[in-house]
Amino acid sequence: MPLQQRPTGRGANQEAVRRHNLGTLLGHVHHDGDVSRATLTTRMGLNRSTIAALVTELERLGVVAQSVPRGERSGAGRPSLHVRPGPRELYVLAVEVRVETVEVARISLGGAMTDRRIAIVPDGATPDVVVDLIAQTAAPVAASAAEEALLLGVGIGVPGIVTVDDRRIHSAPNLGWDEVAFGDLVAQRLGSALPVTIGNDANLGVLAEHTRGAARGMTDVIYLSGDVGVGGGLVTRGRSMLGTVGYAGEVGHMRVRSDGRRCRCGSYGCWETEVGAVAVAEALGTPSHDIAHLATLLEGVRNASTPLRDVGRMLGVGITNLVNIFDPQVVILGGLLSALYPAVRTEVDRECAHAILDPSARRTEVLQAGLGRDSVLFGAGELAFATVLADPVHAVAEAERVGSAAVVG
Amino acid sequence: MPLQQRPTGRGANQEAVRRHNLGTLLGHVHHDGDVSRATLTTRMGLNRSTIAALVTELERLGVVAQSVPRGERSGAGRPSLHVRPGPRELYVLAVEVRVETVEVARISLGGAMTDRRIAIVPDGATPDVVVDLIAQTAAPVAASAAEEALLLGVGIGVPGIVTVDDRRIHSAPNLGWDEVAFGDLVAQRLGSALPVTIGNDANLGVLAEHTRGAARGMTDVIYLSGDVGVGGGLVTRGRSMLGTVGYAGEVGHMRVRSDGRRCRCGSYGCWETEVGAVAVAEALGTPSHDIAHLATLLEGVRNASTPLRDVGRMLGVGITNLVNIFDPQVVILGGLLSALYPAVRTEVDRECAHAILDPSARRTEVLQAGLGRDSVLFGAGELAFATVLADPVHAVAEAERVGSAAVVG
């Protein structure tokens, strides 16, 4: 659960504590969608009157409402009030940039996706063209919200290496882009002072799976996105691991086979050359690298061929490497790897049983993505909400000041 | 800097804030050895009067003292008071269990190692024998402290897989131990209610290098311990990464060569079979696997032989894998790898330049350990201090109640 924490080494004062507590409480409401005050008291380790005061402050902003849930009135004693988002809708715009499409969704506090639209990206589109498409697609999504709804920010997932601090795409090989100030371009195009944040697709995939997918409630998670490339999103001790400049998770370039084929990165035997779309297509004997097509073919596999079993074995080698390095609770397979896993499960499981150190003492599971193909889109929403939850009072005030008119156009 | 943080999702109340602030302030004093109140004000983000009150509370416990440093009296304006450990010495016992020796050191608040003793471990020693040796070695180290000095806890580093919560050694192949409740055994043998904590040697190595070695002030660090095995200690976003059950960092079992030799783990081509002591000895043409001996031979290498260059290349392959996965600021080479690096630097640097994605945009350096062969021992001390800094008032009260008589014997 990606609730914010203060940076290490800082002290705390009354104002920082209030911000922290309001943000943390709203984070629990966002995460659970509906949470009792009793649960909040236990989870946050605060007394009942402090929780009541915090809820009252958020209620005054119109962003949470309290009620006694049906069916809990009958027992002895007073039932605990439940806290839910509303009546005012707080929402963010989640954007996923893919090679062939851009998709924009409205995601509300509590995690519900309340609208989504998709647009086709022309071949070889420049960043400016994609930014225009995002703006055109975002407008009706924002316009479909209720008039009093508050747009809090925009989160964008991109298939490339992203530097976190300056919202730049350093390199997006499948889009053919290098060194694009993409976050700035989107913010300028939307003509709005809204917070715009960007992230790498695998990093957003793990954020979403961790917040509301297959890794919910876990602390140490590896999410693997599989396409032509293989990317990794990492959560350790409950927090996203991005690395020094935001490049962490390039697990696709682990070199796992000394005599392996050349990778587009210039090296040889990288994991993604062994288990990515090109290798899967070759093993299936099809020329297409289209993920949906490959996924359909993989669904039909009853007895994997020798080449496909070899792909499975290499999938297992990479997973065991990562399990030995990270000791996670779960390895979540997204994208093409999610479709590949059932076809080669025997090979993967055999490698894991054989080469993971002390597997019996670990708790690692290998699972398919819980949010299916929407992990990245949900993750882009969570990225935008992370800014809000750091200081909800400020975020709501800013959103009231800025409005969504510039986005709706 | 391993200052403690509250668990994610918790709220904060006045008492928790006071504990957090006292522990954080004492953590800065421990880390720096001497820190001005002005620096504390900036770093902790609190106002001057709050800092003054916290320092006064710690002063009352006798664990910090304030003074105007020499040379700062002359300028205009009032110089900032400096805070240092003392007058009462707070110390922990740091223990490093190795295959051939156990070493016990006294480490004081502020990080100084004020005494150390070493004992030889007989071949094939059982855990009970080693626990006895620890107790016998610890007694004079504790006895040499001043009478009013306070022993706060014991930290132990072991060459094996350790589960954090229950202080057990799950497996220490080089000691021939499996499933030993080692933390409990030491605590019982010392006959004392002192907190005893244990950790894996590479995890403690990174803790020490991060707190007061080559990675001081950095947030994302990989420490590699090299011996017969290769272990990894990881810091991400300023905090130790231990994994779900404490097994993270088994980087020695990344499979990096498909046609590689069999590893003692049962798999093939594991990184430690390619760059560990056995591979280095083979490349140097010596039968000895003794680390000190191999290190001396490596120092004499001017032009690496073809087999040694191949070891260097495989060292580079593993480092590039880890840099692509973690995006760290620094990779610190400890143990045998620290001696190996200068001999094969050309090969390592070539692999890194070739296979690290976008090296120009990163900030990764490869460095030798700053604390030399003492990283693990210092790390065991930091592990023991971590408990203290979570709640210094409680730790001091407990230490006063328990005393060091049971340890001194």
mmCIF file of C-alpha atoms in Angstrom, chain B residues 13-340:
data_model
loop_
_atom_site.group_PDB
_atom_site.id
_atom_site.type_symbol
_atom_site.label_atom_id
_atom_site.label_comp_id
_atom_site.label_asym_id
_atom_site.label_seq_id
_atom_site.Cartn_x
_atom_site.Cartn_y
_atom_site.Cartn_z
ATOM 1 C CA ASN B 13 0.580 10.992 18.238
ATOM 2 C CA GLN B 14 2.441 13.221 20.658
ATOM 3 C CA GLU B 15 4.228 10.387 22.442
ATOM 4 C CA ALA B 16 5.280 8.693 19.171
ATOM 5 C CA VAL B 17 6.496 12.040 17.829
ATOM 6 C CA ARG B 18 8.611 12.630 20.956
ATOM 7 C CA ARG B 19 10.170 9.141 20.679
ATOM 8 C CA HIS B 20 10.740 9.603 16.963
ATOM 9 C CA ASN B 21 12.350 13.018 17.423
ATOM 10 C CA LEU B 22 14.606 11.943 20.319
ATOM 11 C CA GLY B 23 15.728 8.854 18.416
ATOM 12 C CA THR B 24 16.264 10.771 15.187
ATOM 13 C CA LEU B 25 18.305 13.470 16.939
ATOM 14 C CA LEU B 26 20.424 10.891 18.754
ATOM 15 C CA GLY B 27 20.814 9.109 15.414
ATOM 16 C CA HIS B 28 22.344 12.243 13.886
ATOM 17 C CA VAL B 29 24.742 12.527 16.866
ATOM 18 C CA HIS B 30 25.635 8.845 16.497
ATOM 19 C CA HIS B 31 26.124 9.171 12.776
ATOM 20 C CA ASP B 32 28.169 12.387 12.768
ATOM 21 C CA GLY B 33 29.895 12.046 16.137
ATOM 22 C CA ASP B 34 29.611 15.839 16.508
ATOM 23 C CA VAL B 35 26.792 17.917 15.057
ATOM 24 C CA SER B 36 25.764 21.545 15.527
ATOM 25 C CA ARG B 37 22.284 22.488 16.695
ATOM 26 C CA ALA B 38 21.986 24.612 13.544
ATOM 27 C CA THR B 39 22.620 21.503 11.416
ATOM 28 C CA LEU B 40 20.091 19.505 13.443
ATOM 29 C CA THR B 41 17.508 22.269 12.923
ATOM 30 C CA THR B 42 18.011 22.154 9.157
ATOM 31 C CA ARG B 43 18.204 18.393 8.789
ATOM 32 C CA MET B 44 15.252 17.573 11.000
ATOM 33 C CA GLY B 45 13.089 20.423 9.708
ATOM 34 C CA LEU B 46 12.155 21.502 13.240
ATOM 35 C CA ASN B 47 12.467 24.927 14.848
ATOM 36 C CA ARG B 48 15.335 25.886 17.141
ATOM 37 C CA SER B 49 13.395 25.750 20.361
ATOM 38 C CA THR B 50 12.156 22.223 19.652
ATOM 39 C CA ILE B 51 15.725 21.087 18.925
ATOM 40 C CA ALA B 52 16.918 22.786 22.138
ATOM 41 C CA ALA B 53 14.257 20.977 24.192
ATOM 42 C CA LEU B 54 15.144 17.598 22.668
ATOM 43 C CA VAL B 55 18.851 18.124 23.319
ATOM 44 C CA THR B 56 18.083 19.106 26.913
ATOM 45 C CA GLU B 57 16.118 15.897 27.412
ATOM 46 C CA LEU B 58 19.001 13.768 26.103
ATOM 47 C CA GLU B 59 21.471 15.840 28.160
ATOM 48 C CA ARG B 60 19.446 15.055 31.273
ATOM 49 C CA LEU B 61 19.938 11.351 30.518
ATOM 50 C CA GLY B 62 23.678 12.033 30.394
ATOM 51 C CA VAL B 63 24.015 10.667 26.860
ATOM 52 C CA VAL B 64 24.807 13.883 24.981
ATOM 53 C CA ALA B 65 26.789 16.979 25.951
ATOM 54 C CA GLN B 66 26.812 20.447 24.410
ATOM 55 C CA SER B 67 29.737 22.782 23.867
ATOM 56 C CA VAL B 68 30.947 25.639 21.713
ATOM 57 C CA PRO B 69 33.634 24.195 19.462
ATOM 58 C CA ARG B 70 37.076 25.789 19.569
ATOM 59 C CA GLY B 71 37.712 28.294 16.806
ATOM 60 C CA GLU B 72 34.056 29.231 16.503
ATOM 61 C CA ARG B 73 34.027 31.796 19.290
ATOM 62 C CA SER B 74 35.585 34.616 17.276
ATOM 63 C CA GLY B 75 33.057 35.490 14.521
ATOM 64 C CA ALA B 76 30.133 37.836 14.776
ATOM 65 C CA GLY B 77 26.871 36.494 16.197
ATOM 66 C CA ARG B 78 26.428 33.615 18.590
ATOM 67 C CA PRO B 79 28.056 30.379 17.387
ATOM 68 C CA SER B 80 25.810 27.327 17.279
ATOM 69 C CA LEU B 81 26.271 24.864 20.133
ATOM 70 C CA HIS B 82 27.557 21.459 19.105
ATOM 71 C CA VAL B 83 26.112 18.202 20.387
ATOM 72 C CA ARG B 84 28.346 15.206 21.056
ATOM 73 C CA PRO B 85 27.984 11.811 22.729
ATOM 74 C CA GLY B 86 28.780 11.711 26.446
ATOM 75 C CA PRO B 87 29.683 12.182 29.231
ATOM 76 C CA ARG B 88 28.201 8.767 29.890
ATOM 77 C CA GLU B 89 29.427 6.190 27.371
ATOM 78 C CA LEU B 90 26.651 4.289 25.620
ATOM 79 C CA TYR B 91 27.998 1.219 23.873
ATOM 80 C CA VAL B 92 27.030 -1.998 22.170
ATOM 81 C CA LEU B 93 28.913 -5.235 21.605
ATOM 82 C CA ALA B 94 29.447 -6.065 17.952
ATOM 83 C CA VAL B 95 30.150 -9.710 17.155
ATOM 84 C CA GLU B 96 31.357 -11.146 13.858
ATOM 85 C CA VAL B 97 31.204 -14.907 13.451
ATOM 86 C CA ARG B 98 33.527 -16.141 10.699
ATOM 87 C CA VAL B 99 34.533 -19.672 9.721
ATOM 88 C CA GLU B 100 37.894 -19.439 11.477
ATOM 89 C CA THR B 101 37.419 -16.720 14.100
ATOM 90 C CA VAL B 102 34.950 -14.834 16.213
ATOM 91 C CA GLU B 103 35.620 -11.203 16.935
ATOM 92 C CA VAL B 104 33.924 -8.977 19.518
ATOM 93 C CA ALA B 105 34.215 -5.186 19.522
ATOM 94 C CA ARG B 106 32.912 -2.437 21.769
ATOM 95 C CA ILE B 107 31.356 0.303 19.658
ATOM 96 C CA SER B 108 30.262 3.498 21.329
ATOM 97 C CA LEU B 109 27.566 5.991 20.457
ATOM 98 C CA GLY B 110 29.233 8.127 17.803
ATOM 99 C CA GLY B 111 30.637 5.069 16.053
ATOM 100 C CA ALA B 112 34.089 4.709 17.603
ATOM 101 C CA MET B 113 35.417 1.182 18.082
ATOM 102 C CA THR B 114 36.885 1.405 21.571
ATOM 103 C CA ASP B 115 38.059 -2.193 22.117
ATOM 104 C CA ARG B 116 38.198 -5.450 20.149
ATOM 105 C CA ARG B 117 39.245 -9.061 20.834
ATOM 106 C CA ILE B 118 39.460 -12.068 18.580
ATOM 107 C CA ALA B 119 39.266 -15.821 19.268
ATOM 108 C CA ILE B 120 40.089 -18.807 17.058
ATOM 109 C CA VAL B 121 37.189 -21.117 16.231
ATOM 110 C CA PRO B 122 38.206 -24.811 16.209
ATOM 111 C CA ASP B 123 37.450 -26.781 13.034
ATOM 112 C CA GLY B 124 33.878 -28.039 12.863
ATOM 113 C CA ALA B 125 32.800 -26.111 15.958
ATOM 114 C CA THR B 126 29.168 -26.543 16.947
ATOM 115 C CA PRO B 127 26.982 -23.502 17.632
ATOM 116 C CA ASP B 128 27.325 -24.130 21.403
ATOM 117 C CA VAL B 129 31.119 -23.957 21.178
ATOM 118 C CA VAL B 130 30.958 -20.705 19.229
ATOM 119 C CA VAL B 131 28.424 -19.235 21.671
ATOM 120 C CA ASP B 132 30.830 -20.037 24.534
ATOM 121 C CA LEU B 133 33.675 -18.389 22.646
ATOM 122 C CA ILE B 134 31.559 -15.286 22.095
ATOM 123 C CA ALA B 135 30.766 -15.055 25.803
ATOM 124 C CA GLN B 136 34.422 -15.536 26.796
ATOM 125 C CA THR B 137 35.579 -12.935 24.271
ATOM 126 C CA ALA B 138 32.841 -10.460 25.146
ATOM 127 C CA ALA B 139 33.574 -10.473 28.884
ATOM 128 C CA PRO B 140 36.924 -8.588 28.792
ATOM 129 C CA VAL B 141 35.651 -6.244 26.075
ATOM 130 C CA ALA B 142 32.696 -5.233 28.252
ATOM 131 C CA ALA B 143 34.868 -5.172 31.396
ATOM 132 C CA SER B 144 37.274 -2.660 29.854
ATOM 133 C CA ALA B 145 34.532 -0.024 29.631
ATOM 134 C CA ALA B 146 34.270 2.662 32.320
ATOM 135 C CA GLU B 147 32.129 1.706 35.301
ATOM 136 C CA GLU B 148 29.351 4.152 34.493
ATOM 137 C CA ALA B 149 29.279 3.141 30.807
ATOM 138 C CA LEU B 150 25.997 1.585 29.694
ATOM 139 C CA LEU B 151 25.824 -1.596 27.611
ATOM 140 C CA LEU B 152 22.755 -1.278 25.395
ATOM 141 C CA GLY B 153 22.714 -4.436 23.318
ATOM 142 C CA VAL B 154 24.510 -6.999 21.218
ATOM 143 C CA GLY B 155 24.599 -7.258 17.395
ATOM 144 C CA ILE B 156 25.911 -10.371 15.647
ATOM 145 C CA GLY B 157 26.955 -10.895 12.043
ATOM 146 C CA VAL B 158 26.969 -14.429 10.646
ATOM 147 C CA PRO B 159 27.972 -15.860 7.266
ATOM 148 C CA GLY B 160 24.654 -17.436 6.441
ATOM 149 C CA ILE B 161 21.012 -17.019 5.687
ATOM 150 C CA VAL B 162 19.298 -15.479 8.665
ATOM 151 C CA THR B 163 15.638 -14.972 9.403
ATOM 152 C CA VAL B 164 15.257 -11.533 10.901
ATOM 153 C CA ASP B 165 12.215 -11.890 13.142
ATOM 154 C CA ASP B 166 13.191 -14.981 15.112
ATOM 155 C CA ARG B 167 17.010 -14.417 15.085
ATOM 156 C CA ARG B 168 17.624 -17.855 13.580
ATOM 157 C CA ILE B 169 20.358 -19.025 11.266
ATOM 158 C CA HIS B 170 18.472 -20.922 8.618
ATOM 159 C CA SER B 171 21.554 -22.115 6.826
ATOM 160 C CA ALA B 172 25.287 -21.307 7.123
ATOM 161 C CA PRO B 173 26.905 -23.696 4.630
ATOM 162 C CA ASN B 174 30.498 -22.678 5.363
ATOM 163 C CA LEU B 175 29.969 -23.339 9.085
ATOM 164 C CA GLY B 176 28.004 -26.512 8.362
ATOM 165 C CA TRP B 177 25.074 -25.238 10.417
ATOM 166 C CA ASP B 178 21.370 -25.484 9.662
ATOM 167 C CA GLU B 179 18.393 -24.229 11.636
ATOM 168 C CA VAL B 180 20.124 -22.794 14.698
ATOM 169 C CA ALA B 181 18.297 -20.413 17.058
ATOM 170 C CA PHE B 182 21.558 -18.528 17.338
ATOM 171 C CA GLY B 183 20.250 -15.227 18.712
ATOM 172 C CA ASP B 184 18.398 -17.063 21.496
ATOM 173 C CA LEU B 185 21.493 -19.160 22.314
ATOM 174 C CA VAL B 186 23.688 -16.064 22.677
ATOM 175 C CA ALA B 187 21.072 -14.247 24.766
ATOM 176 C CA GLN B 188 20.724 -17.254 27.105
ATOM 177 C CA ARG B 189 24.476 -17.742 27.405
ATOM 178 C CA LEU B 190 24.999 -14.072 28.268
ATOM 179 C CA GLY B 191 22.328 -14.600 30.901
ATOM 180 C CA SER B 192 21.091 -11.112 30.394
ATOM 181 C CA ALA B 193 17.921 -9.366 29.303
ATOM 182 C CA LEU B 194 19.870 -7.262 26.800
ATOM 183 C CA PRO B 195 18.523 -7.004 23.273
ATOM 184 C CA VAL B 196 20.452 -9.417 21.028
ATOM 185 C CA THR B 197 19.998 -9.093 17.260
ATOM 186 C CA ILE B 198 21.563 -11.031 14.395
ATOM 187 C CA GLY B 199 22.093 -10.344 10.718
ATOM 188 C CA ASN B 200 23.630 -11.763 7.579
ATOM 189 C CA ASP B 201 27.213 -10.583 7.034
ATOM 190 C CA ALA B 202 26.630 -8.903 3.665
ATOM 191 C CA ASN B 203 23.540 -7.132 5.006
ATOM 192 C CA LEU B 204 25.618 -5.791 7.899
ATOM 193 C CA GLY B 205 28.447 -4.886 5.524
ATOM 194 C CA VAL B 206 26.170 -2.601 3.549
ATOM 195 C CA LEU B 207 24.738 -1.130 6.743
ATOM 196 C CA ALA B 208 28.228 -0.118 7.910
ATOM 197 C CA GLU B 209 29.456 1.119 4.544
ATOM 198 C CA HIS B 210 26.260 3.134 4.259
ATOM 199 C CA THR B 211 26.463 4.602 7.752
ATOM 200 C CA ARG B 212 30.180 5.347 7.949
ATOM 201 C CA GLY B 213 32.044 3.866 4.968
ATOM 202 C CA ALA B 214 32.313 4.404 1.227
ATOM 203 C CA ALA B 215 28.538 4.871 0.738
ATOM 204 C CA ARG B 216 27.984 7.469 3.437
ATOM 205 C CA GLY B 217 25.184 9.843 2.548
ATOM 206 C CA MET B 218 23.989 7.783 -0.424
ATOM 207 C CA THR B 219 20.497 6.348 -0.802
ATOM 208 C CA ASP B 220 20.923 3.347 -3.140
ATOM 209 C CA VAL B 221 23.833 1.053 -2.453
ATOM 210 C CA ILE B 222 24.953 -2.462 -3.354
ATOM 211 C CA TYR B 223 27.660 -4.046 -1.187
ATOM 212 C CA LEU B 224 29.202 -7.272 -2.455
ATOM 213 C CA SER B 225 31.015 -9.540 -0.025
ATOM 214 C CA GLY B 226 33.374 -11.927 -1.735
ATOM 215 C CA ASP B 227 34.763 -15.109 -0.230
ATOM 216 C CA VAL B 228 34.107 -18.678 -1.349
ATOM 217 C CA GLY B 229 30.571 -17.404 -1.757
ATOM 218 C CA VAL B 230 29.431 -14.026 -2.991
ATOM 219 C CA GLY B 231 26.732 -12.237 -1.004
ATOM 220 C CA GLY B 232 24.987 -8.957 -1.533
ATOM 221 C CA GLY B 233 23.821 -6.326 0.929
ATOM 222 C CA LEU B 234 21.317 -3.833 -0.429
ATOM 223 C CA VAL B 235 20.186 -0.371 0.564
ATOM 224 C CA THR B 236 17.355 1.209 -1.415
ATOM 225 C CA ARG B 237 15.958 4.666 -0.719
ATOM 226 C CA GLY B 238 18.190 4.902 2.308
ATOM 227 C CA ARG B 239 17.001 1.703 3.966
ATOM 228 C CA SER B 240 18.275 -1.862 4.186
ATOM 229 C CA MET B 241 16.473 -4.242 1.866
ATOM 230 C CA LEU B 242 16.141 -7.622 3.565
ATOM 231 C CA GLY B 243 13.277 -9.264 1.677
ATOM 232 C CA THR B 244 10.242 -10.999 3.056
ATOM 233 C CA VAL B 245 12.004 -13.364 5.457
ATOM 234 C CA GLY B 246 15.468 -11.771 5.406
ATOM 235 C CA TYR B 247 16.910 -13.756 2.481
ATOM 236 C CA ALA B 248 17.366 -10.909 0.009
ATOM 237 C CA GLY B 249 20.792 -10.348 -1.504
ATOM 238 C CA GLU B 250 21.678 -13.872 -2.648
ATOM 239 C CA VAL B 251 23.258 -12.359 -5.735
ATOM 240 C CA GLY B 252 25.914 -15.094 -5.789
ATOM 241 C CA HIS B 253 23.310 -17.422 -7.246
ATOM 242 C CA MET B 254 22.421 -15.347 -10.291
ATOM 243 C CA ARG B 255 23.030 -17.735 -13.136
ATOM 244 C CA VAL B 256 25.348 -15.870 -15.472
ATOM 245 C CA ARG B 257 26.914 -18.631 -17.559
ATOM 246 C CA SER B 258 24.784 -21.319 -19.188
ATOM 247 C CA ASP B 259 27.748 -23.698 -19.542
ATOM 248 C CA GLY B 260 29.207 -22.761 -16.138
ATOM 249 C CA ARG B 261 30.464 -25.108 -13.453
ATOM 250 C CA ARG B 262 28.279 -26.731 -10.835
ATOM 251 C CA CYS B 263 27.615 -24.601 -7.757
ATOM 252 C CA ARG B 264 27.431 -25.992 -4.211
ATOM 253 C CA CYS B 265 23.755 -24.879 -4.315
ATOM 254 C CA GLY B 266 23.114 -27.625 -6.884
ATOM 255 C CA SER B 267 22.648 -25.300 -9.861
ATOM 256 C CA TYR B 268 25.104 -24.407 -12.658
ATOM 257 C CA GLY B 269 26.893 -21.224 -13.694
ATOM 258 C CA CYS B 270 26.029 -19.275 -10.534
ATOM 259 C CA TRP B 271 27.938 -16.004 -10.283
ATOM 260 C CA GLU B 272 29.868 -17.117 -7.196
ATOM 261 C CA THR B 273 31.274 -20.131 -9.034
ATOM 262 C CA GLU B 274 32.651 -17.681 -11.636
ATOM 263 C CA VAL B 275 34.120 -14.969 -9.369
ATOM 264 C CA GLY B 276 34.434 -16.546 -5.882
ATOM 265 C CA ALA B 277 37.608 -17.788 -4.200
ATOM 266 C CA VAL B 278 37.607 -21.136 -6.034
ATOM 267 C CA ALA B 279 37.534 -19.473 -9.468
ATOM 268 C CA VAL B 280 40.133 -16.877 -8.437
ATOM 269 C CA ALA B 281 42.477 -19.573 -7.031
ATOM 270 C CA GLU B 282 42.111 -21.572 -10.226
ATOM 271 C CA ALA B 283 42.865 -18.513 -12.378
ATOM 272 C CA LEU B 284 45.915 -17.718 -10.237
ATOM 273 C CA GLY B 285 47.089 -21.349 -10.360
ATOM 274 C CA THR B 286 47.180 -21.768 -6.583
ATOM 275 C CA PRO B 287 45.490 -24.564 -4.598
ATOM 276 C CA SER B 288 44.741 -22.327 -1.584
ATOM 277 C CA HIS B 289 41.323 -20.758 -1.104
ATOM 278 C CA ASP B 290 42.537 -18.662 1.832
ATOM 279 C CA ILE B 291 41.261 -15.133 1.248
ATOM 280 C CA ALA B 292 44.258 -13.286 2.743
ATOM 281 C CA HIS B 293 46.628 -15.392 0.647
ATOM 282 C CA LEU B 294 44.617 -14.837 -2.547
ATOM 283 C CA ALA B 295 44.414 -11.111 -1.798
ATOM 284 C CA THR B 296 48.217 -10.932 -1.497
ATOM 285 C CA LEU B 297 48.656 -12.760 -4.809
ATOM 286 C CA LEU B 298 46.143 -10.434 -6.484
ATOM 287 C CA GLU B 299 48.050 -7.388 -5.221
ATOM 288 C CA GLY B 300 51.084 -8.631 -7.130
ATOM 289 C CA VAL B 301 49.248 -8.980 -10.449
ATOM 290 C CA ARG B 302 50.468 -6.465 -13.049
ATOM 291 C CA ASN B 303 49.121 -8.044 -16.238
ATOM 292 C CA ALA B 304 46.184 -10.349 -15.651
ATOM 293 C CA SER B 305 46.356 -13.779 -17.291
ATOM 294 C CA THR B 306 43.634 -14.884 -19.707
ATOM 295 C CA PRO B 307 41.840 -16.985 -17.040
ATOM 296 C CA LEU B 308 41.961 -14.078 -14.571
ATOM 297 C CA ARG B 309 40.667 -11.682 -17.227
ATOM 298 C CA ASP B 310 37.774 -14.083 -17.775
ATOM 299 C CA VAL B 311 37.004 -13.922 -14.035
ATOM 300 C CA GLY B 312 37.094 -10.141 -14.383
ATOM 301 C CA ARG B 313 34.691 -10.260 -17.287
ATOM 302 C CA MET B 314 32.241 -12.364 -15.255
ATOM 303 C CA LEU B 315 32.613 -9.918 -12.345
ATOM 304 C CA GLY B 316 31.591 -7.217 -14.822
ATOM 305 C CA VAL B 317 28.612 -9.245 -16.088
ATOM 306 C CA GLY B 318 27.210 -9.645 -12.570
ATOM 307 C CA ILE B 319 27.788 -6.002 -11.694
ATOM 308 C CA THR B 320 26.032 -4.815 -14.875
ATOM 309 C CA ASN B 321 23.067 -7.088 -14.121
ATOM 310 C CA LEU B 322 22.771 -5.571 -10.654
ATOM 311 C CA VAL B 323 23.219 -1.986 -11.871
ATOM 312 C CA ASN B 324 20.480 -2.491 -14.470
ATOM 313 C CA ILE B 325 18.182 -3.954 -11.813
ATOM 314 C CA PHE B 326 18.872 -1.523 -8.936
ATOM 315 C CA ASP B 327 20.168 1.727 -10.490
ATOM 316 C CA PRO B 328 22.385 2.335 -7.433
ATOM 317 C CA GLN B 329 24.722 5.252 -6.766
ATOM 318 C CA VAL B 330 27.502 2.893 -5.834
ATOM 319 C CA VAL B 331 28.562 -0.746 -5.989
ATOM 320 C CA ILE B 332 30.969 -1.452 -3.121
ATOM 321 C CA LEU B 333 33.295 -4.406 -3.416
ATOM 322 C CA GLY B 334 34.151 -6.069 -0.096
ATOM 323 C CA GLY B 335 36.275 -9.064 0.892
ATOM 324 C CA LEU B 336 38.066 -10.855 -1.937
ATOM 325 C CA LEU B 337 36.258 -8.816 -4.606
ATOM 326 C CA SER B 338 37.920 -5.678 -3.237
ATOM 327 C CA ALA B 339 41.334 -7.273 -3.901
ATOM 328 C CA LEU B 340 40.246 -8.689 -7.259
#
